[in-house]
Short mmCIF file of C-alpha atoms in Angstrom, two decimals:
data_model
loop_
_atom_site.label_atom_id
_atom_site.label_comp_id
_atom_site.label_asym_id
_atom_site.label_seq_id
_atom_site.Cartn_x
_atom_site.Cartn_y
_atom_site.Cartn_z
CA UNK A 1 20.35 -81.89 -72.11
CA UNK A 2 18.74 -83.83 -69.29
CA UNK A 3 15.14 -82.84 -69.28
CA UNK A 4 14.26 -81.89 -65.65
CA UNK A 5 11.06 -82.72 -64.03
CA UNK A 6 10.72 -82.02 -60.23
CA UNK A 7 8.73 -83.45 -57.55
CA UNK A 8 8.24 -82.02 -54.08
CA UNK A 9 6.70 -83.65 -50.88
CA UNK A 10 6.73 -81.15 -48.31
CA UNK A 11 5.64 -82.32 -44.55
CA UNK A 12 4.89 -79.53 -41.43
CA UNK A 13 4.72 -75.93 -41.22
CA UNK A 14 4.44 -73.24 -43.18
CA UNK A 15 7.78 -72.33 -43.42
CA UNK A 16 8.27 -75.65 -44.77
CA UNK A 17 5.59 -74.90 -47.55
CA UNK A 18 7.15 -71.44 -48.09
CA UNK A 19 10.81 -73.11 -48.41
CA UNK A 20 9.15 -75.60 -50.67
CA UNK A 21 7.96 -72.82 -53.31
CA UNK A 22 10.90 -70.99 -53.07
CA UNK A 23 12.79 -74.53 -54.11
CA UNK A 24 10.62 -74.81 -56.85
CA UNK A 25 11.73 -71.29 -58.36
CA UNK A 26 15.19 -71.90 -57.99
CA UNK A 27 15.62 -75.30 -59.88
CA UNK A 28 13.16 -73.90 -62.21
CA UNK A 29 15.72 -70.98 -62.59
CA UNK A 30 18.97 -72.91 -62.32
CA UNK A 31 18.03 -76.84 -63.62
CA UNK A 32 15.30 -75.48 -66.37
CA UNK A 33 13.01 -77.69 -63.88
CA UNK A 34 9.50 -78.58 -64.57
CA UNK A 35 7.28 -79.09 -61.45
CA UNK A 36 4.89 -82.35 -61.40
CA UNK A 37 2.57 -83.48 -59.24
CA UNK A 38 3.34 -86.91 -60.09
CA UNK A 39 6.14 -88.51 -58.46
CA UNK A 40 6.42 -91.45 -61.05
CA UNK A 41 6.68 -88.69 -63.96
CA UNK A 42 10.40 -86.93 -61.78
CA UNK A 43 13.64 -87.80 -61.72
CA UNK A 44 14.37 -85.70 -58.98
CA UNK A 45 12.48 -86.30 -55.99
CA UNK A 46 12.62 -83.89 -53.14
CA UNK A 47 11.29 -84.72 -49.09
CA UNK A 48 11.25 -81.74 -47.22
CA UNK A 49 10.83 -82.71 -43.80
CA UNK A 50 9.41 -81.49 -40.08
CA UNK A 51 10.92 -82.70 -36.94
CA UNK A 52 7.82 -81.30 -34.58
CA UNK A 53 5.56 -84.55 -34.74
CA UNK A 54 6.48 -87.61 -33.19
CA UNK A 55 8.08 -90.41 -35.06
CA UNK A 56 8.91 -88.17 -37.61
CA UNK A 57 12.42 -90.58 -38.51
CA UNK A 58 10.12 -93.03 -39.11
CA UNK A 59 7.52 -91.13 -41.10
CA UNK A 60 10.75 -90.09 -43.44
CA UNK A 61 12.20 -93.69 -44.05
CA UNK A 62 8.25 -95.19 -44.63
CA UNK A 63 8.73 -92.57 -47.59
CA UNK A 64 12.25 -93.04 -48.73
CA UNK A 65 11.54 -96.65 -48.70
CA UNK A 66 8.63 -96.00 -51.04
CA UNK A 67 10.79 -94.07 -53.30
CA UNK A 68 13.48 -96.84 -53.55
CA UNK A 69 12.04 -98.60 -56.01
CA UNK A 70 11.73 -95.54 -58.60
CA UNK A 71 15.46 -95.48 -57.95
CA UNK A 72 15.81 -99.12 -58.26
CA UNK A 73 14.09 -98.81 -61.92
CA UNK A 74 15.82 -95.53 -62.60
CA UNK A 75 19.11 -95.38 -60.92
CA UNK A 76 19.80 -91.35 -62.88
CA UNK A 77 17.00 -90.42 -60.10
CA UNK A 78 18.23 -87.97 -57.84
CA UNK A 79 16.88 -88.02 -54.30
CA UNK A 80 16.92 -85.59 -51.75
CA UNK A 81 15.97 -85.04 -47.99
CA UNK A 82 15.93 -81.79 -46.70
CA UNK A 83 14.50 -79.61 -43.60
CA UNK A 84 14.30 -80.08 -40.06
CA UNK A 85 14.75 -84.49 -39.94
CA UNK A 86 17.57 -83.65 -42.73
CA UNK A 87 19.25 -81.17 -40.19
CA UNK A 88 19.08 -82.94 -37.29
CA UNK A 89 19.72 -86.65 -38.43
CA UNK A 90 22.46 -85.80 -41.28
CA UNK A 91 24.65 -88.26 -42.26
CA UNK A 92 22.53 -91.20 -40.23
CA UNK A 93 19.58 -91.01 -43.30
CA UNK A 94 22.47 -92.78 -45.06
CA UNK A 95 22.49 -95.32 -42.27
CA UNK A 96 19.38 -96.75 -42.97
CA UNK A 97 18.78 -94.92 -47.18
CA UNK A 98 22.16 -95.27 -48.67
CA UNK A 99 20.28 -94.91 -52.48
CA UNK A 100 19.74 -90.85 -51.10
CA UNK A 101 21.93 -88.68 -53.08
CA UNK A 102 21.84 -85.50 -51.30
CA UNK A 103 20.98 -84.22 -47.84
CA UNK A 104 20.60 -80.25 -47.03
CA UNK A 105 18.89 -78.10 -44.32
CA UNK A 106 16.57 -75.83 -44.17
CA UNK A 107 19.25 -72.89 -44.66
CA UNK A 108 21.20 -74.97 -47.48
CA UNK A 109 18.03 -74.63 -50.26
CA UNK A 110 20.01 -72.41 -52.27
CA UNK A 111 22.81 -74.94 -53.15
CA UNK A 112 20.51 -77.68 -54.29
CA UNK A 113 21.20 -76.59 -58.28
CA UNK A 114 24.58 -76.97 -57.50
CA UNK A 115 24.53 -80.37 -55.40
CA UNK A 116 22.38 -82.02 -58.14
CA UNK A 117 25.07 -81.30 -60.69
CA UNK A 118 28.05 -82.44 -58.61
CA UNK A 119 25.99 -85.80 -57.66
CA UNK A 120 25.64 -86.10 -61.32
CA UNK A 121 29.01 -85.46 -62.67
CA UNK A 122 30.63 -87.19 -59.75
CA UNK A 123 28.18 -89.99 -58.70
CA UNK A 124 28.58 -89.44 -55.07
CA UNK A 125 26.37 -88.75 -52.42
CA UNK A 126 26.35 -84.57 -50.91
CA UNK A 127 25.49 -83.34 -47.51
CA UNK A 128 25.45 -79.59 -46.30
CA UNK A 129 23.18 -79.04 -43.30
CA UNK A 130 25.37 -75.95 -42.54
CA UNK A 131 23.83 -72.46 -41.31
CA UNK A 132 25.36 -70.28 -43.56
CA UNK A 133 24.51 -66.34 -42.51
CA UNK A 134 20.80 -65.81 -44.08
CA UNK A 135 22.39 -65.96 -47.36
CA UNK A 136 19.66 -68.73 -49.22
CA UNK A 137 17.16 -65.69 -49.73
CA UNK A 138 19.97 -63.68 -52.06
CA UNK A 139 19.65 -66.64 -54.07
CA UNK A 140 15.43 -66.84 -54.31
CA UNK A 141 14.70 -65.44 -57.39
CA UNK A 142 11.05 -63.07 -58.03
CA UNK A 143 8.30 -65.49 -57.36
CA UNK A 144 5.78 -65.70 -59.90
CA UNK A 145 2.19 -66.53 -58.33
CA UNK A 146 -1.38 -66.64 -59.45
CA UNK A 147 -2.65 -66.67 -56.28
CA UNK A 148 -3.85 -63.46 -53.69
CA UNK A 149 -2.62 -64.37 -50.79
CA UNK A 150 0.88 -65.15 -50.29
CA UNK A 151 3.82 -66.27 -47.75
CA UNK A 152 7.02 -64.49 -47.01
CA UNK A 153 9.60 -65.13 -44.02
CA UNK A 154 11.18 -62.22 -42.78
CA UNK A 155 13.11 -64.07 -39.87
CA UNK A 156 14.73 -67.71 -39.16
CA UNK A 157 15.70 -69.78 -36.07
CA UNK A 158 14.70 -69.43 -32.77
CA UNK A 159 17.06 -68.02 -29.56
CA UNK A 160 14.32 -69.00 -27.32
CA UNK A 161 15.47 -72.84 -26.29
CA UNK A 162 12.32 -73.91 -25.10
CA UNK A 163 12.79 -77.26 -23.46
CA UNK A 164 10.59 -79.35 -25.49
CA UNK A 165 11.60 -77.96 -28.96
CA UNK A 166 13.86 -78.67 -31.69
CA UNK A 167 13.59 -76.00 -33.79
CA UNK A 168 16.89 -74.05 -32.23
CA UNK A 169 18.88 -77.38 -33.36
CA UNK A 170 17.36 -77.59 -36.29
CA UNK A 171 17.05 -74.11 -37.90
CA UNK A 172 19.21 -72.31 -36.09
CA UNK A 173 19.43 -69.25 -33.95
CA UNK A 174 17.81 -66.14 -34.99
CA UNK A 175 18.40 -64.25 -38.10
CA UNK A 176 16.10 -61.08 -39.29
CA UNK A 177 16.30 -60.70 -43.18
CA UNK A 178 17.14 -56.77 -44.09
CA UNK A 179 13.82 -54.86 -44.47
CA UNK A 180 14.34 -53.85 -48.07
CA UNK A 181 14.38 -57.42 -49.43
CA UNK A 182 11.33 -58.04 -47.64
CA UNK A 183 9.16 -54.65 -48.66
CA UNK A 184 10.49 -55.56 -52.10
CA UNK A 185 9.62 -59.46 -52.39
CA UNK A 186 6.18 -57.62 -51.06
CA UNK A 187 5.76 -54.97 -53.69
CA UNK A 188 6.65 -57.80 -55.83
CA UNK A 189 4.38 -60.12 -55.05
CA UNK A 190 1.65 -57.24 -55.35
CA UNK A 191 2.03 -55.78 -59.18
CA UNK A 192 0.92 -59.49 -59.55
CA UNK A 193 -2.61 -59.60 -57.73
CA UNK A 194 -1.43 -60.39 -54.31
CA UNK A 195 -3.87 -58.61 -51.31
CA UNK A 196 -2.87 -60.51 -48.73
CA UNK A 197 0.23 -60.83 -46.84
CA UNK A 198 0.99 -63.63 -43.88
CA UNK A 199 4.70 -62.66 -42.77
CA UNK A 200 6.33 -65.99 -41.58
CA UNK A 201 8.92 -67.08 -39.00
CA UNK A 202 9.27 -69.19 -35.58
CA UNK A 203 8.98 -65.86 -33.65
CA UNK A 204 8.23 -63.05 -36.13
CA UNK A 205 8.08 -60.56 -33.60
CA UNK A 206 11.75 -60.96 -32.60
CA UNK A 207 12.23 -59.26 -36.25
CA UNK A 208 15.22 -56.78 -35.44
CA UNK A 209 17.32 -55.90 -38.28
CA UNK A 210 20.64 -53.45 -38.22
CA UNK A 211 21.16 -51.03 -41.39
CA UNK A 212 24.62 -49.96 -42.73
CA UNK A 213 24.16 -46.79 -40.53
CA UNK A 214 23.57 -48.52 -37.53
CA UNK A 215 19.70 -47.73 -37.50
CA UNK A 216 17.48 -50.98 -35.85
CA UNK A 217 14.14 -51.92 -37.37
CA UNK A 218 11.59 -54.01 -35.15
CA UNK A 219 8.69 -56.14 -35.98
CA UNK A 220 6.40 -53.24 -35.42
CA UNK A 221 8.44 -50.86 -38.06
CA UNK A 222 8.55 -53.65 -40.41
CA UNK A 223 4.37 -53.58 -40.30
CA UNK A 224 4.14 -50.09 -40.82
CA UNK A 225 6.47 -49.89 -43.38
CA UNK A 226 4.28 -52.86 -45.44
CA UNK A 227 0.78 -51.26 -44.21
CA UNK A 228 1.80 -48.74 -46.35
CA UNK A 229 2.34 -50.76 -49.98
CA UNK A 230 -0.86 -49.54 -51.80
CA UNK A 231 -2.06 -52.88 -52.74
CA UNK A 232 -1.59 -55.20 -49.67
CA UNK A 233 -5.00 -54.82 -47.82
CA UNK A 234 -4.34 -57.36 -45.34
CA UNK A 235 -1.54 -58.03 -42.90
CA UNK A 236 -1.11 -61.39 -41.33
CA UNK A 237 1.66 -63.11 -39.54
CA UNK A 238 2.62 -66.61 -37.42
CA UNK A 239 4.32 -67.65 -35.44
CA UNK A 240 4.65 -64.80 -32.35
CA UNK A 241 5.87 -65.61 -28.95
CA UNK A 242 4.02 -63.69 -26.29
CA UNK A 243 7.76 -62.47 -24.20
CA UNK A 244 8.17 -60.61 -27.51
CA UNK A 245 4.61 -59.23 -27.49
CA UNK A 246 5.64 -55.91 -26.53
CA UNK A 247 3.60 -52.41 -25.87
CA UNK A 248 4.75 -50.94 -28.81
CA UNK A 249 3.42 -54.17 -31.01
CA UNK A 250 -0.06 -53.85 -29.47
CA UNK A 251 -0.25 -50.44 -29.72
CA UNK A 252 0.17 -50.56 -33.72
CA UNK A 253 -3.17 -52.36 -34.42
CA UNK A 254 -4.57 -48.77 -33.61
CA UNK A 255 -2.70 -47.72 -36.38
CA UNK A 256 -3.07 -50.36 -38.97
CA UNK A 257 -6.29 -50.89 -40.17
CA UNK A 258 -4.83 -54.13 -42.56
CA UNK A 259 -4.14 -55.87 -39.41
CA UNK A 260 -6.69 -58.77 -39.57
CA UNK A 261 -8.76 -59.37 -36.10
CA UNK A 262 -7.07 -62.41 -35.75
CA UNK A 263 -4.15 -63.48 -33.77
CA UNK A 264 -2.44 -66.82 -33.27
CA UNK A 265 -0.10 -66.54 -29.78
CA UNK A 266 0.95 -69.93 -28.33
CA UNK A 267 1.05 -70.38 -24.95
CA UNK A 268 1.34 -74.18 -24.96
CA UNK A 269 -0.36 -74.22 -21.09
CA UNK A 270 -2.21 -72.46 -18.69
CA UNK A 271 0.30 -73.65 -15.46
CA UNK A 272 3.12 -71.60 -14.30
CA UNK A 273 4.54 -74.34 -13.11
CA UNK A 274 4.55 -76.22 -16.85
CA UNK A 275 5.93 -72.64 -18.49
CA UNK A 276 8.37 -72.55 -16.33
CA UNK A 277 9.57 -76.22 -16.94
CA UNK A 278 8.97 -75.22 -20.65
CA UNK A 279 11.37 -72.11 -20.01
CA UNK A 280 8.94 -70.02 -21.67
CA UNK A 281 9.73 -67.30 -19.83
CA UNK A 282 6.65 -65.86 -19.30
CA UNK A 283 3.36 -66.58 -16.91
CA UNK A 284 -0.28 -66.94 -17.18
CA UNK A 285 -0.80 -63.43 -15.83
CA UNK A 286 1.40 -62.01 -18.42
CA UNK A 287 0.05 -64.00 -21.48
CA UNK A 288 -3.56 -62.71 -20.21
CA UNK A 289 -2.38 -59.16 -19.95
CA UNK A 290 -1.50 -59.10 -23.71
CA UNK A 291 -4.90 -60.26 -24.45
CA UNK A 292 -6.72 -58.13 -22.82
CA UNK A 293 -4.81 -54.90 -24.03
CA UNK A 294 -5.51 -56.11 -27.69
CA UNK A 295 -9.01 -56.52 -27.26
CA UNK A 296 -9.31 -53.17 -25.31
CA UNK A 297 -7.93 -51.71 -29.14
CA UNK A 298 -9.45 -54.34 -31.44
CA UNK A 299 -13.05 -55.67 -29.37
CA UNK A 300 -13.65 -57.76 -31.90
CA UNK A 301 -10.13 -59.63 -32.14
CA UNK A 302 -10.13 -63.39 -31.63
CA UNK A 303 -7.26 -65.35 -30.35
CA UNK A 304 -6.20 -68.75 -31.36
CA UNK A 305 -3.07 -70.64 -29.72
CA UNK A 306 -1.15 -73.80 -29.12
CA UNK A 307 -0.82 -76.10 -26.45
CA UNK A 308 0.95 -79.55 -25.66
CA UNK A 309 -0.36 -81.94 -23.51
CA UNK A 310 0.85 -84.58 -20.66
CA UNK A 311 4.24 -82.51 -20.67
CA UNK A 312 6.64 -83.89 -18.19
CA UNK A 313 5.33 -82.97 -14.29
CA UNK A 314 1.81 -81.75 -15.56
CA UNK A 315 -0.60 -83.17 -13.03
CA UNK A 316 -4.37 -83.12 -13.43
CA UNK A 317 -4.53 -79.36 -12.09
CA UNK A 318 -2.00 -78.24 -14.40
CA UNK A 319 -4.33 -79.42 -16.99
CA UNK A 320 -7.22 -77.86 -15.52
CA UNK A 321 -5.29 -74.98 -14.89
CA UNK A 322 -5.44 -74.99 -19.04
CA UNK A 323 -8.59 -75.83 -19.79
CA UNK A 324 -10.05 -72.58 -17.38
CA UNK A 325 -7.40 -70.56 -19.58
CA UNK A 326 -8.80 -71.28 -22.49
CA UNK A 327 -12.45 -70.26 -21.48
CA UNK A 328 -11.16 -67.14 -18.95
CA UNK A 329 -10.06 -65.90 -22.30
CA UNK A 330 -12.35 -66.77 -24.58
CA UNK A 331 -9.84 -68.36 -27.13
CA UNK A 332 -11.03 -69.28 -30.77
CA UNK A 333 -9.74 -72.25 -32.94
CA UNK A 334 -5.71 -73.70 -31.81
CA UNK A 335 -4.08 -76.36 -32.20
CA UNK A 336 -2.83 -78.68 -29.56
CA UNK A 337 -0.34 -81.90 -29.52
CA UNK A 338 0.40 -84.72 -27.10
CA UNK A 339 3.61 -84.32 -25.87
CA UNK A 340 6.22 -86.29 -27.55
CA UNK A 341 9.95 -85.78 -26.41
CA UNK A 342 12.27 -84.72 -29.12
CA UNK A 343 15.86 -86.17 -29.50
CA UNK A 344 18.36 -83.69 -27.90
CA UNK A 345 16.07 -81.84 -26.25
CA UNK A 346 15.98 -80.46 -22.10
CA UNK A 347 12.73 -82.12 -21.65
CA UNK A 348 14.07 -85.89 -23.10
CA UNK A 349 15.45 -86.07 -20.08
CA UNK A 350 12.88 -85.10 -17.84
CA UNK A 351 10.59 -87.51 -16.25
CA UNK A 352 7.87 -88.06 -18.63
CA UNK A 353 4.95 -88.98 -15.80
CA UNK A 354 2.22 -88.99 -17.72
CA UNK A 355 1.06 -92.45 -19.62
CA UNK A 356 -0.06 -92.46 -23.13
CA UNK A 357 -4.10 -93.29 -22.34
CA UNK A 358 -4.34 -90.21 -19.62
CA UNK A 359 -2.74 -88.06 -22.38
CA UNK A 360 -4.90 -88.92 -25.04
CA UNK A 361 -7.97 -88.58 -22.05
CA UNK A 362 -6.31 -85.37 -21.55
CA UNK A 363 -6.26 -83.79 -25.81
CA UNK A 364 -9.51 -85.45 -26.32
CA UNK A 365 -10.87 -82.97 -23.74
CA UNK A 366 -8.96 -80.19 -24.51
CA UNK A 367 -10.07 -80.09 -28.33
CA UNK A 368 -13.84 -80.86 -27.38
CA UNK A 369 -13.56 -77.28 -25.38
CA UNK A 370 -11.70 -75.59 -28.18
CA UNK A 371 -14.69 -77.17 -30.55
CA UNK A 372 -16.89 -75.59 -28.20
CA UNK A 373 -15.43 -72.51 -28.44
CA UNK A 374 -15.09 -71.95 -32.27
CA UNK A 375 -18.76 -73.11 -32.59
CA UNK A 376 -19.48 -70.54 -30.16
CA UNK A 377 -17.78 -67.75 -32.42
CA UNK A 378 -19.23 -69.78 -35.42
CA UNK A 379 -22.87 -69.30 -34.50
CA UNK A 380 -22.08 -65.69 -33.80
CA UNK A 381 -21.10 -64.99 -37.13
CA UNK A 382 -24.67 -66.16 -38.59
CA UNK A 383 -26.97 -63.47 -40.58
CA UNK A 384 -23.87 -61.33 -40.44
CA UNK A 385 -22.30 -59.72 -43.10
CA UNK A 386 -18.74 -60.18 -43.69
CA UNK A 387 -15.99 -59.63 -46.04
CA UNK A 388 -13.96 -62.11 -47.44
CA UNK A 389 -10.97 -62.41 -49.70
CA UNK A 390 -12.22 -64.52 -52.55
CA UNK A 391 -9.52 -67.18 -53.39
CA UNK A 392 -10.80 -69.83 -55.84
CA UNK A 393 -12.91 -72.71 -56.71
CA UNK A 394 -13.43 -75.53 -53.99
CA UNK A 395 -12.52 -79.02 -55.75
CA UNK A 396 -14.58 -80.66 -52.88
CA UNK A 397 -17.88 -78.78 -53.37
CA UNK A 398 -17.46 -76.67 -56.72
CA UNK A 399 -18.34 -73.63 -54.39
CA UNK A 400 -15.92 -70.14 -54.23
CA UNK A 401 -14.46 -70.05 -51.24
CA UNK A 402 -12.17 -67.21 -49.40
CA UNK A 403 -11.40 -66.29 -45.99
CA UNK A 404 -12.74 -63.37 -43.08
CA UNK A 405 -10.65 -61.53 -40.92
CA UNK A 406 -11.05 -63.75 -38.46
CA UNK A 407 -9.71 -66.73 -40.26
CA UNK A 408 -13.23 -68.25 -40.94
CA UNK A 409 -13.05 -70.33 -44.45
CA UNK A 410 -16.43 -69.10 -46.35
CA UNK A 411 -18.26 -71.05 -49.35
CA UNK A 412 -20.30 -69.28 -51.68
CA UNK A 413 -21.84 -69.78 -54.82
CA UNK A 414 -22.29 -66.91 -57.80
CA UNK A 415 -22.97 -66.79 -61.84
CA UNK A 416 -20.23 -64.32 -61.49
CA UNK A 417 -16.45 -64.86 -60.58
CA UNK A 418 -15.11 -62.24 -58.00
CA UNK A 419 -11.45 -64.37 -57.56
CA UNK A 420 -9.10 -61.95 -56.28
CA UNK A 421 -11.69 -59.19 -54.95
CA UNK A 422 -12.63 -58.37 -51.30
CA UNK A 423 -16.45 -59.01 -51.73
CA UNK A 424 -19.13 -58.99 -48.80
CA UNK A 425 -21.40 -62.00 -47.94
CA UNK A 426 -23.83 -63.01 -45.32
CA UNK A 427 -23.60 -65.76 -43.08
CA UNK A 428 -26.30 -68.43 -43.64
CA UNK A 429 -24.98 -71.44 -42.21
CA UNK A 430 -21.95 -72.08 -40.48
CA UNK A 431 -20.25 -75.57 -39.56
CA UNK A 432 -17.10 -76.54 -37.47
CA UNK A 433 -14.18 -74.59 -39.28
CA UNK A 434 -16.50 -73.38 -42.53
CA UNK A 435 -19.47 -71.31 -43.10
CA UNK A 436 -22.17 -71.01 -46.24
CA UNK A 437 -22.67 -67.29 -47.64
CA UNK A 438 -24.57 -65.49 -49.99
CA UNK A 439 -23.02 -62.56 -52.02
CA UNK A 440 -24.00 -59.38 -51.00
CA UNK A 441 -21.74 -56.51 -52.58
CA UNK A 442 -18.11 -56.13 -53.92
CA UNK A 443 -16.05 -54.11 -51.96
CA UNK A 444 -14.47 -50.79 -53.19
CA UNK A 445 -11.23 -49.83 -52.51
#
């Protein structure tokens, strides 16, 4: 028997990475496979691709073309392209890669056993970018982890159509997976170490799921019904779209303590004008409101978000109009993206009026204020004492490192190893998007 050994590049967001590892346990599963980290030791090579940067085509052929050669010396190597570039460009990879053997989508990652046996046997290329109903996660088998904080997507798609995205296209419209899978990939993933929980999906908090007796389950049951696995002592979750952002959903963080004091809500700008050419369907007032309700429950919450800049119409007031959002509310560490249009897409076709150097002008000053602002929280955090999730060893500085509640990446050192414990440090130095600590106590449960 063919003697399996699997390589995986995986490119965007977390999903992506999530999709990845669950890949990786099904051909381990299925195919017997082996995962490497080298690519020259495989001969099957996967690419599992994200369509939200720019040039992202181009990004994926730069790395097929890279892999020809292994296939030129090898020709039994089995290539594949998969996720959101795989989706949307399909057959057209072919166009320009005609050595790839199989093409699939992001709701296709089941089938890849089976595709890699029929390229095999019949020595002919296999594409299925299909949305079948959900079905890929009846297929994932248990995961088996040794690490303490894990990943798991409870919904996929997106019904929201913003203008500038892809994701819609891409990933298709939404589907919730039924609760029970979820609480039991959960309860799983606990009896195995697991503490930490960061529930996954383009808009998690769109989570609505029907039972056989007609009963509906919302984002906010789904957290209560995980707050209460004895293990899990902290609840996470990305991405969340503030028109979902409901009363009931704010209200819960007075009645789960596991919910970290962290929060990642994109608003992308701080114009009405630019939402409403976004269709984001929501305004400034709005987006502030939710804020401000969470921190009146949780004063020590911090906020982090998303923006794109230079999007088609955004004049220099619409920027500023984002810049005073971002210190009005006091957000902490985002991430933010010049505008790029995506194929297909509402706003391809709108006039793109902003040139590339005022753009650039235009992030460059938007991520020195965010800098600003996470030093700001940074410093406050000094000759404080904090508890952090202790995941590891650092390879860059040979220091333990784990995380606060507020998403802060802390560094350590100790004779003693306290991986997998909730531990409490002080704050003796803090950089950028890391801070120093010294141990102080472990933390009972």
């Amino acid at each position: 028997m063919l003697k399996n050994k699997l390589y995986i590049k995986t490119w965007g967001c977390q999903m992506n990475e999530y999709d990845s590892s669950k890949i990786a346990d099904i051909m381990e599963k299925e195919l017997n496979c082996i995962v490497t980290k080298s690519v020259k030791d495989a001969n099957i090579l996967i690419l599992n691709t994200c369509s939200i940067r720019e040039k992202a085509q181009e990004k994926l052929f730069h790395q097929l073309g890279r892999w020809k050669n292994f296939k030129k010396d090898n020709p039994n190597i089995i290539i594949g392209v998969g996720g959101c570039v795989a989706s949307q460009e399909g057959k057209n990879i072919l166009n320009r890669a005609y050595y790839v053997d199989i093409i699939f989508g992001p709701q296709t990652i089941h089938k890849l056993p089976m595709m890699i046996n029929n390229v095999r046997k019949f020595k002919k290329y296999l594409i299925d970018i299909s949305f079948p109903n959900i079905e890929k996660f009846k297929y994932f088998p248990f995961t088996k982890t040794k690490c303490f904080s894990a990943f798991v997507t409870i919904i996929e798609g997106c019904n929201k159509y913003c203008t500038y995205c892809i994701v819609p296209y891409t990933r298709g419209k939404e589907i919730s997976r039924p609760y029970q899978d979820i609480i039991l990939e959960i309860k799983n993933l606990s009896t195995q170490g697991v503490k930490e929980i960061n529930l996954l999906g383009q808009n998690v908090n769109a989570y609505q799921y029907k039972n056989d007796k007609g009963q509906i389950f919302n984002f906010t049951d789904l957290l209560i019904m995980i707050s209460k696995i004895k293990d899990i002592k902290r609840i996470k979750f990305t991405t969340s779209h503030p028109k979902n952002f409901d009363n009931q959903l704010i209200n819960v963080y007075k009645k789960i303590p596991q919910l970290v004091n962290f929060l990642h809500l994109p608003v992308q700008s701080g114009s009405d004008k630019i939402l409403s050419l976004m269709k984001r369907r929501y305004n400034i007032f709005e987006y502030t409101n939710i804020i401000h309700k969470i921190k009146n429950i949780r004063p020590n919450m911090q906020i982090g978000s998303d923006f794109i800049v230079g999007f088609p119409g955004e004049t220099k007031k619409d920027f500023n109009e984002t810049i005073s959002l971002i210190l009005d509310v006091d957000l902490d560490m985002s991430y933010s993206f010049i505008y790029s249009p995506r194929p297909g897409t509402p706003a391809s076709k709108m006039k793109d009026n902003v040139d590339i150097k005022e753009k650039k002008e235009r992030l460059h000053l938007l991520q020195y204020h965010i800098n600003q602002q996470v030093k700001k929280f940074s410093y406050k955090m000094l000759n404080t004492i904090q508890t952090i999730l202790v995941e590891g060893i650092s390879p860059q500085n040979n220091k333990y490192f784990g995380k606060t509640e507020n998403n802060r990446i802390v560094f350590f050192t100790s004779k003693n190893n306290y991986i997998g414990q909730f531990i409490n440090v002080k704050i003796i130095d803090c950089y950028l998007y890391s801070l120093y600590a010294v141990f102080i106590s472990i933390v009972k449960n």
